[in-house]
Coordinates of N, CA, C and O in Angstrom, one line a residue:
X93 N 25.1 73.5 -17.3 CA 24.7 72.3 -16.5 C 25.9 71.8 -15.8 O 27.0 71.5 -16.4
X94 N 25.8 71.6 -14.6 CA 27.0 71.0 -14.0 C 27.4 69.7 -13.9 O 26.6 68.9 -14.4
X95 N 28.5 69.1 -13.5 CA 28.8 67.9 -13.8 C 28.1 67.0 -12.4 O 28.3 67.4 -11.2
X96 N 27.4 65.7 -12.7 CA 27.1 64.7 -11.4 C 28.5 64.9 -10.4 O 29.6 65.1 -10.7
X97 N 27.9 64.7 -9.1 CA 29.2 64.3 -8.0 C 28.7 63.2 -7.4 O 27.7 63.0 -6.8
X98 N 30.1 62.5 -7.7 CA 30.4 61.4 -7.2 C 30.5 61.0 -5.7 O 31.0 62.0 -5.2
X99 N 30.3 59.8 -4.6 CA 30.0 59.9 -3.5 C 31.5 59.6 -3.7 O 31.9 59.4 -4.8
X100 N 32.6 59.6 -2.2 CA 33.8 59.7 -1.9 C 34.1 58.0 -2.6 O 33.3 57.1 -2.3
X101 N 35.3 57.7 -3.5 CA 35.0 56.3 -3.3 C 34.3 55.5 -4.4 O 34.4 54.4 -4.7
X102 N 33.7 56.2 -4.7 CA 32.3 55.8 -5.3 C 32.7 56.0 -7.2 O 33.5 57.0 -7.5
X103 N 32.2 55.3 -8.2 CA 32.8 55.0 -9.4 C 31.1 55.4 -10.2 O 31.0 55.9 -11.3
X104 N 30.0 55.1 -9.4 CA 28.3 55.7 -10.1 C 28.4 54.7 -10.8 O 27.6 54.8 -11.8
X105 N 29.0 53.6 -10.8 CA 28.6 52.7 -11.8 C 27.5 51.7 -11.6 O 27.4 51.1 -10.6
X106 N 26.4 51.4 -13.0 CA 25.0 50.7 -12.3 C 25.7 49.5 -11.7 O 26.9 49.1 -12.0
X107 N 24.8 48.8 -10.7 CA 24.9 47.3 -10.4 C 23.4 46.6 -10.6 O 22.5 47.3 -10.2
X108 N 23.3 45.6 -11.0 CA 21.8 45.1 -11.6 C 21.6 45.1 -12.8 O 22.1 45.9 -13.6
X109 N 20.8 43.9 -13.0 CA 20.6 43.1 -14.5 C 19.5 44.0 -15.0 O 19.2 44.0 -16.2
X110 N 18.6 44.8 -14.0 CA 17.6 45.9 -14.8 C 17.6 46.6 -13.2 O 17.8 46.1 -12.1
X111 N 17.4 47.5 -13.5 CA 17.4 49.0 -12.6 C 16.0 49.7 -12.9 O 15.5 49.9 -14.0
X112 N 15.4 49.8 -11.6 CA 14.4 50.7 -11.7 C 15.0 52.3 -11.5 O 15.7 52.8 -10.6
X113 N 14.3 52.8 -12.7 CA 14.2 54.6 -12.7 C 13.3 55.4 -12.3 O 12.5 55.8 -13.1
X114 N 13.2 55.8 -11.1 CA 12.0 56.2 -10.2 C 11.9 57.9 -10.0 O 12.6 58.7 -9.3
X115 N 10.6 58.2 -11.3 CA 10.7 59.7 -11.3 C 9.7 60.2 -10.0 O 8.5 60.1 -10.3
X116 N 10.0 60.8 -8.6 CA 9.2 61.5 -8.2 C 9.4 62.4 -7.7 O 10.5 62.9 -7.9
X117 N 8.5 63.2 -6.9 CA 8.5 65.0 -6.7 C 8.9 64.5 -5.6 O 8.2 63.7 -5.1
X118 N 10.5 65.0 -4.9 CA 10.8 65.3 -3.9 C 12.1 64.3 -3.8 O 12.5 64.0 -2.7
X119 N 12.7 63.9 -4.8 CA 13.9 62.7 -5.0 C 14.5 62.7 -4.0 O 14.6 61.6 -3.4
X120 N 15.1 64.0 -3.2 CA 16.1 64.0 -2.1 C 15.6 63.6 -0.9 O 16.2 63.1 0.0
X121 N 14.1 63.8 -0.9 CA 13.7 63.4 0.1 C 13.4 61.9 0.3 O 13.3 61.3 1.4
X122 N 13.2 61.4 -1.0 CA 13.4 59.8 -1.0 C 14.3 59.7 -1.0 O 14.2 58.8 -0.1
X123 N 15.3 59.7 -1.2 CA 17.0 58.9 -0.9 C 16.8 58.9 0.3 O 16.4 57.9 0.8
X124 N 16.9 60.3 1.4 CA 16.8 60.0 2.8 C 16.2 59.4 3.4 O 16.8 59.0 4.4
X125 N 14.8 59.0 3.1 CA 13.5 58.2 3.2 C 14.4 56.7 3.7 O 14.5 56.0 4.7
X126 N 15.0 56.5 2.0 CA 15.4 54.9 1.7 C 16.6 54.6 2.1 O 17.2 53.5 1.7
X127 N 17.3 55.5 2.9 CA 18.5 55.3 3.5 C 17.9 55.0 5.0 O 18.3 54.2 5.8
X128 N 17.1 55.6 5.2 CA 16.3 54.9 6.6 C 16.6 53.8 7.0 O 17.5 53.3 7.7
X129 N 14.9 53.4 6.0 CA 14.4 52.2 5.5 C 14.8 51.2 4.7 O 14.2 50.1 4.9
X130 N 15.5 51.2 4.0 CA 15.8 50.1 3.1 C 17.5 50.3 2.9 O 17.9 49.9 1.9
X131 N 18.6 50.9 4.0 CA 19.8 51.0 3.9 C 20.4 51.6 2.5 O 21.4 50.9 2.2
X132 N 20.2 52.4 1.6 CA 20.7 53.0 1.0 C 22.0 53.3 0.7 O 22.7 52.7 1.5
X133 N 22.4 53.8 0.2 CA 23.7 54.7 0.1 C 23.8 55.2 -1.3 O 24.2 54.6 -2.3
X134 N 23.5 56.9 -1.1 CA 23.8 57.7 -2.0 C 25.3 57.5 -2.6 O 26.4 57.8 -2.1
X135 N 25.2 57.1 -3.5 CA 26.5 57.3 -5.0 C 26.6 58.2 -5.9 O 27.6 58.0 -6.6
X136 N 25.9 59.3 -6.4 CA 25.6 59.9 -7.1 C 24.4 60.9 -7.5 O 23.2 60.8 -7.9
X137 N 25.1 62.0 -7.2 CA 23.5 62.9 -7.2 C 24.2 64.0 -7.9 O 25.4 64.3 -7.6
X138 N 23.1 64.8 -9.4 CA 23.6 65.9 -10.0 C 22.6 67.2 -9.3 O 21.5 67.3 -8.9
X139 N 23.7 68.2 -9.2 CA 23.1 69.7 -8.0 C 22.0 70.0 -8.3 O 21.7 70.3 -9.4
X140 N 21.1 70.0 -7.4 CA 19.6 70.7 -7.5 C 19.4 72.0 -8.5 O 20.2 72.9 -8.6
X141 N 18.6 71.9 -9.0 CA 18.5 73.3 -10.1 C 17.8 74.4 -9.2 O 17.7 74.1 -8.0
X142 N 17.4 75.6 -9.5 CA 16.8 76.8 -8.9 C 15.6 76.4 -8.5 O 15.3 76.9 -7.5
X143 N 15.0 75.8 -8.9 CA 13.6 75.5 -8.7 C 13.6 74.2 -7.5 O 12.6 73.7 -7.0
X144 N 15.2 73.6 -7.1 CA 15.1 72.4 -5.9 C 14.6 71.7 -6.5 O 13.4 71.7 -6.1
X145 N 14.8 70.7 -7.6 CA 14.8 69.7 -8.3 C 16.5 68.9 -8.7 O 17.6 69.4 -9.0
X146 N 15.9 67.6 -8.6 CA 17.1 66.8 -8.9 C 17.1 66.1 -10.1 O 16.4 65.1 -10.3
X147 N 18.0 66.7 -11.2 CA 17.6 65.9 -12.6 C 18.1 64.4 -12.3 O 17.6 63.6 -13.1
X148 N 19.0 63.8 -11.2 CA 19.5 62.5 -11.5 C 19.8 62.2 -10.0 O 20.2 63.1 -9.2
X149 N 19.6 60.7 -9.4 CA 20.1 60.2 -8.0 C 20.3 59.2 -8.0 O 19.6 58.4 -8.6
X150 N 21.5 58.7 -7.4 CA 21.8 57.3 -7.7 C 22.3 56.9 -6.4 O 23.3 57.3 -5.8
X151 N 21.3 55.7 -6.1 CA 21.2 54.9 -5.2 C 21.8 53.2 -5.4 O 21.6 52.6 -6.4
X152 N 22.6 52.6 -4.2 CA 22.5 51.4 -4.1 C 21.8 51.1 -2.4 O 21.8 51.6 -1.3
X153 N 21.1 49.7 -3.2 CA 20.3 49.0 -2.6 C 20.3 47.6 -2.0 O 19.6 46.6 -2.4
X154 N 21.1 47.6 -1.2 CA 20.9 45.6 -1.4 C 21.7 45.1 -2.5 O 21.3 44.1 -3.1
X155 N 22.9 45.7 -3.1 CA 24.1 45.4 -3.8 C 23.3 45.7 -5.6 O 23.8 45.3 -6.7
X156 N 22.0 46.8 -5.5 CA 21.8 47.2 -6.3 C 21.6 47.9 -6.6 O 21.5 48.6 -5.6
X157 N 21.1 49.0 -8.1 CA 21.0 50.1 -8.0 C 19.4 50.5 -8.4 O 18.6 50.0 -9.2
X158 N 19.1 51.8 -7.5 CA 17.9 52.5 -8.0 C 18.5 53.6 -8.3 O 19.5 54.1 -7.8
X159 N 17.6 54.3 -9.6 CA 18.4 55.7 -9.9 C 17.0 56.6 -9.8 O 15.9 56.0 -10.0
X160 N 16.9 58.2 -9.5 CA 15.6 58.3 -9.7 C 15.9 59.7 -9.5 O 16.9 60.1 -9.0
X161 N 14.8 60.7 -10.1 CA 14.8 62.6 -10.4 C 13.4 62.6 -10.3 O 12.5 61.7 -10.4
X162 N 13.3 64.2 -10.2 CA 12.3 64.8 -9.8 C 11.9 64.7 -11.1 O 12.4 64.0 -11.9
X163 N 10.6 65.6 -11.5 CA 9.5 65.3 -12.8 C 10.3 66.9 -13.4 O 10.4 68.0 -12.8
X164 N 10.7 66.5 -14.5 CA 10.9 67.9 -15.3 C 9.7 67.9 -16.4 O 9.8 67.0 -17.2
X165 N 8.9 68.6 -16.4 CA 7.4 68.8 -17.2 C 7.5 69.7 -18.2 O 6.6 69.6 -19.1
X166 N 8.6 70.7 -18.4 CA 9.1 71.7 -19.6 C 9.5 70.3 -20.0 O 8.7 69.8 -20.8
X167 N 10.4 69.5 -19.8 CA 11.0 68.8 -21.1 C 10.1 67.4 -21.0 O 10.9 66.4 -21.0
X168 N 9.1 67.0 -20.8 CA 7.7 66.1 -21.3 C 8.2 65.0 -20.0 O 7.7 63.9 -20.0
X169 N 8.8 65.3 -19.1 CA 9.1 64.0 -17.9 C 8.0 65.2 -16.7 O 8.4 66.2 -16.1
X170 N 6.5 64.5 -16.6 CA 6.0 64.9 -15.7 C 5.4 63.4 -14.5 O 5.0 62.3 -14.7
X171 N 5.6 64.0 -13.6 CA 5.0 62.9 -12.3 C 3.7 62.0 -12.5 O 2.5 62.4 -12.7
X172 N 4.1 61.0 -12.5 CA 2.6 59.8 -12.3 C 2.6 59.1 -11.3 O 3.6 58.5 -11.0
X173 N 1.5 58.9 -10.6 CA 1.3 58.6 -9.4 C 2.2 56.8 -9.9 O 2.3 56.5 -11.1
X174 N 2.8 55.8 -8.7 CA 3.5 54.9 -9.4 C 2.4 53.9 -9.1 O 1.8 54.1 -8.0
X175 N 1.9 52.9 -10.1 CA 0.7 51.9 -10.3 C 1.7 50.7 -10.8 O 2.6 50.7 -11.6
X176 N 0.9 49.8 -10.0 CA 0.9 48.4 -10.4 C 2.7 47.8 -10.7 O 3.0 47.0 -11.6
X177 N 3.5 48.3 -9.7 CA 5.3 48.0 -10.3 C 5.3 47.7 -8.3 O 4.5 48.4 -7.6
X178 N 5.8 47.2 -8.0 CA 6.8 46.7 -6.8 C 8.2 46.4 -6.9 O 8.6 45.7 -7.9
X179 N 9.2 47.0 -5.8 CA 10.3 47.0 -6.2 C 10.4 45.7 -4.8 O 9.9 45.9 -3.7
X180 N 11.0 44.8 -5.2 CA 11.2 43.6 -4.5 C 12.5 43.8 -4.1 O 13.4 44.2 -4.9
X181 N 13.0 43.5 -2.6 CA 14.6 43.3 -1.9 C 14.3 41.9 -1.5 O 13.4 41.7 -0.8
X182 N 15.0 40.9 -1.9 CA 15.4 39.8 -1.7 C 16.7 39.7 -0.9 O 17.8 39.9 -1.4
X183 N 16.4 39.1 0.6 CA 17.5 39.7 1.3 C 17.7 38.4 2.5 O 16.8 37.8 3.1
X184 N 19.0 38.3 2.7 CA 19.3 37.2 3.9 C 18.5 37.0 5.1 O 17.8 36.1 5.5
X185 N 18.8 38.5 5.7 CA 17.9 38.7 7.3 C 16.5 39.0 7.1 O 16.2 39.7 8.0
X186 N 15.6 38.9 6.4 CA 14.2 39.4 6.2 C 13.8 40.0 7.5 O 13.3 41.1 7.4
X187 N 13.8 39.4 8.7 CA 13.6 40.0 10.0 C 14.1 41.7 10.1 O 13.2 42.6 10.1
X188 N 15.4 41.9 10.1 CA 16.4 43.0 10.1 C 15.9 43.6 9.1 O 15.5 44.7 9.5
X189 N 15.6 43.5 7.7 CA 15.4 44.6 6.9 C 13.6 44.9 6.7 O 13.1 45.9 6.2
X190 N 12.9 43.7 7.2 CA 11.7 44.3 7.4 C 11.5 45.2 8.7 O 10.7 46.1 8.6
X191 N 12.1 44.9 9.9 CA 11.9 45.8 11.2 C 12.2 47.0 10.5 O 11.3 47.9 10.2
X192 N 13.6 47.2 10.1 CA 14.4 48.5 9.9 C 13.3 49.6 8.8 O 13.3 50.9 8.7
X193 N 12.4 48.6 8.1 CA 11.7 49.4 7.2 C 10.4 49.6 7.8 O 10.0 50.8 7.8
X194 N 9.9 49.2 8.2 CA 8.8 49.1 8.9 C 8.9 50.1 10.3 O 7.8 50.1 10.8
X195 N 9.6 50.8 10.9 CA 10.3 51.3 11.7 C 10.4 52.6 11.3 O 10.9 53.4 12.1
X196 N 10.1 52.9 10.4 CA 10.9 54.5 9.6 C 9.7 54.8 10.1 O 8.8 54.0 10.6
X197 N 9.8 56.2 9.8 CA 8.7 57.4 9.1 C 8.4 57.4 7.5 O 9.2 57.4 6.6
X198 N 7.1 57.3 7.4 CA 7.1 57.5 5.7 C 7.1 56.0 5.2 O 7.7 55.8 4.2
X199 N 6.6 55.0 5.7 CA 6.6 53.4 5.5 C 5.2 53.0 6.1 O 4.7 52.9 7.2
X200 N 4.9 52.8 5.2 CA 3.2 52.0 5.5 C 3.3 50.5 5.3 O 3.8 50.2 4.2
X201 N 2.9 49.4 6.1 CA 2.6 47.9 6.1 C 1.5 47.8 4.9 O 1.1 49.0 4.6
X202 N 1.3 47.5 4.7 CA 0.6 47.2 2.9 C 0.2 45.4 3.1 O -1.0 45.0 2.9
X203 N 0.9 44.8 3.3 CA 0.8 43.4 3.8 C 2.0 42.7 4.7 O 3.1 42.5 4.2
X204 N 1.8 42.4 5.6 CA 2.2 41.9 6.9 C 3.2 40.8 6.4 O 3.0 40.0 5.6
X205 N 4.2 40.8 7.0 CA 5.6 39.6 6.7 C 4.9 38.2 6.8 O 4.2 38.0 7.7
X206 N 5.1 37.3 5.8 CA 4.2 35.9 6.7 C 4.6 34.5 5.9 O 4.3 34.7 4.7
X207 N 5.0 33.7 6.0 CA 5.1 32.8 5.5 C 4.6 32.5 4.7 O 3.5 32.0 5.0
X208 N 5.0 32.4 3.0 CA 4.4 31.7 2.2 C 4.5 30.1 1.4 O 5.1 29.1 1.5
X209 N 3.5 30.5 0.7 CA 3.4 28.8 0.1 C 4.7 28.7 -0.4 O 5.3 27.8 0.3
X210 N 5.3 29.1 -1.2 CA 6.8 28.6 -2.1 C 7.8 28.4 -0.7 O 8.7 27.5 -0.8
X211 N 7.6 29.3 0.7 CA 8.9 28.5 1.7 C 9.3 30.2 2.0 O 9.4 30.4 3.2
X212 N 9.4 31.0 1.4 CA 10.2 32.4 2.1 C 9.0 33.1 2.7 O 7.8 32.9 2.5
X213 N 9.7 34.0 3.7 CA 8.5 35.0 4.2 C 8.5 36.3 3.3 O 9.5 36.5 2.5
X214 N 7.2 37.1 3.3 CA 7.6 38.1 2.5 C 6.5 38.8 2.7 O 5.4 38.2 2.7
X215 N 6.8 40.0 2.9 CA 5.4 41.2 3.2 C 6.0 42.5 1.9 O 6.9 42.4 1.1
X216 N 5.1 43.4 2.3 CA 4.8 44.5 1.4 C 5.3 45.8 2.3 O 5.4 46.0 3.5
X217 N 5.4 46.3 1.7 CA 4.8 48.1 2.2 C 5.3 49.4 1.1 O 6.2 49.4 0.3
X218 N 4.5 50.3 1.6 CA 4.5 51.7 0.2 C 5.3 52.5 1.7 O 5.5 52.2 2.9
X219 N 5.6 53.7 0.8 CA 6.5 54.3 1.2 C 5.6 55.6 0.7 O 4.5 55.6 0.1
X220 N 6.3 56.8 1.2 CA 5.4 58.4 1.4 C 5.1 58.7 0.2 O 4.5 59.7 0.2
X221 N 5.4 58.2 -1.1 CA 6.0 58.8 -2.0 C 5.4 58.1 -3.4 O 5.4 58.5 -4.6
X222 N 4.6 56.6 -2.6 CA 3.6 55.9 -3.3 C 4.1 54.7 -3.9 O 3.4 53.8 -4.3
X223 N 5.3 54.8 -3.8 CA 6.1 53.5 -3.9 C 5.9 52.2 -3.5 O 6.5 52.1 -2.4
X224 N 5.4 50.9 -3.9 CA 5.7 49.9 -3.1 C 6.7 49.1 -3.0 O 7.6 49.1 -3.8
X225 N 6.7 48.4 -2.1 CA 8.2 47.6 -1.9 C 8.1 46.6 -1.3 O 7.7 46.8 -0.2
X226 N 8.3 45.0 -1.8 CA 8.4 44.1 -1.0 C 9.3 43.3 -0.4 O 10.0 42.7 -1.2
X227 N 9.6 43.0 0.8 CA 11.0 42.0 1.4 C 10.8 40.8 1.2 O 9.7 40.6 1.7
X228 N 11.3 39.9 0.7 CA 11.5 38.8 0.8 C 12.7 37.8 1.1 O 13.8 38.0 0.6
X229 N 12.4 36.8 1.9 CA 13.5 36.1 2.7 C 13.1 34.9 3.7 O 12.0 34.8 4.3
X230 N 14.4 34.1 3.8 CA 14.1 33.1 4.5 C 13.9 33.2 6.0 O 13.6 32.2 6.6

């Protein structure tokens, strides 16, 4: 098994008080996805196996981390569609990081940016991959 590599710079160490672990079929293609969309930056990814699977990816987000692999099903980690979890960015420009997501390929509007009762704006949207994600901001 080979050893993770590290991005240039980069230490792979978590940032966040809880971290979402996001198993889906096609990991590399979500990093790319969320470097789009939601400004990303790959920190850590271990080499695809023969079969083009990623046991491990490590993402920051908005000064946090998501980490996330493909479904390995020999060792009991198989794919579930993702239900009922939203990953929330709480973010300065809400404008800027909802266009930039909203804007991609692979980003569906789910619910529209809009002013809510508590005072911030905040919309929704899923991503190719089934993910949802909400912006929130002033």
């Amino acid at each position: 098994m080979s050893a993770i590599e590290l991005a240039p710079g980069e230490t792979g160490e978590p940032r966040g008080g809880v971290i979402a672990y996001l198993m889906l079929d096609g990991t590399a293609k979500a990093a790319a996805l969320y470097e789009k969309a939601f400004g990303a930056k790959e920190v850590a990814r271990h080499p695809v196996d023969e079969k083009g699977r990623t046991m491990h990816l490590h993402l920051y987000i908005n000064g946090g981390s998501l980490m996330m692999s493909d479904p390995y099903p020999e060792y009991g980690h198989s794919a579930e569609t993702p239900a009922a979890v939203t990953l929330t960015l709480c973010v300065d420009d809400v404008d800027f990081w909802w266009n930039r997501a909203t804007a991609t390929e692979g980003i569906e509007v789910v619910m529209p940016l809009e002013k809510m009762f508590w005072g911030d704006r905040y919309g929704q949207v899923r991503d190719a991959f089934g993910v949802q994600w909400a912006v929130v901001g002033k």
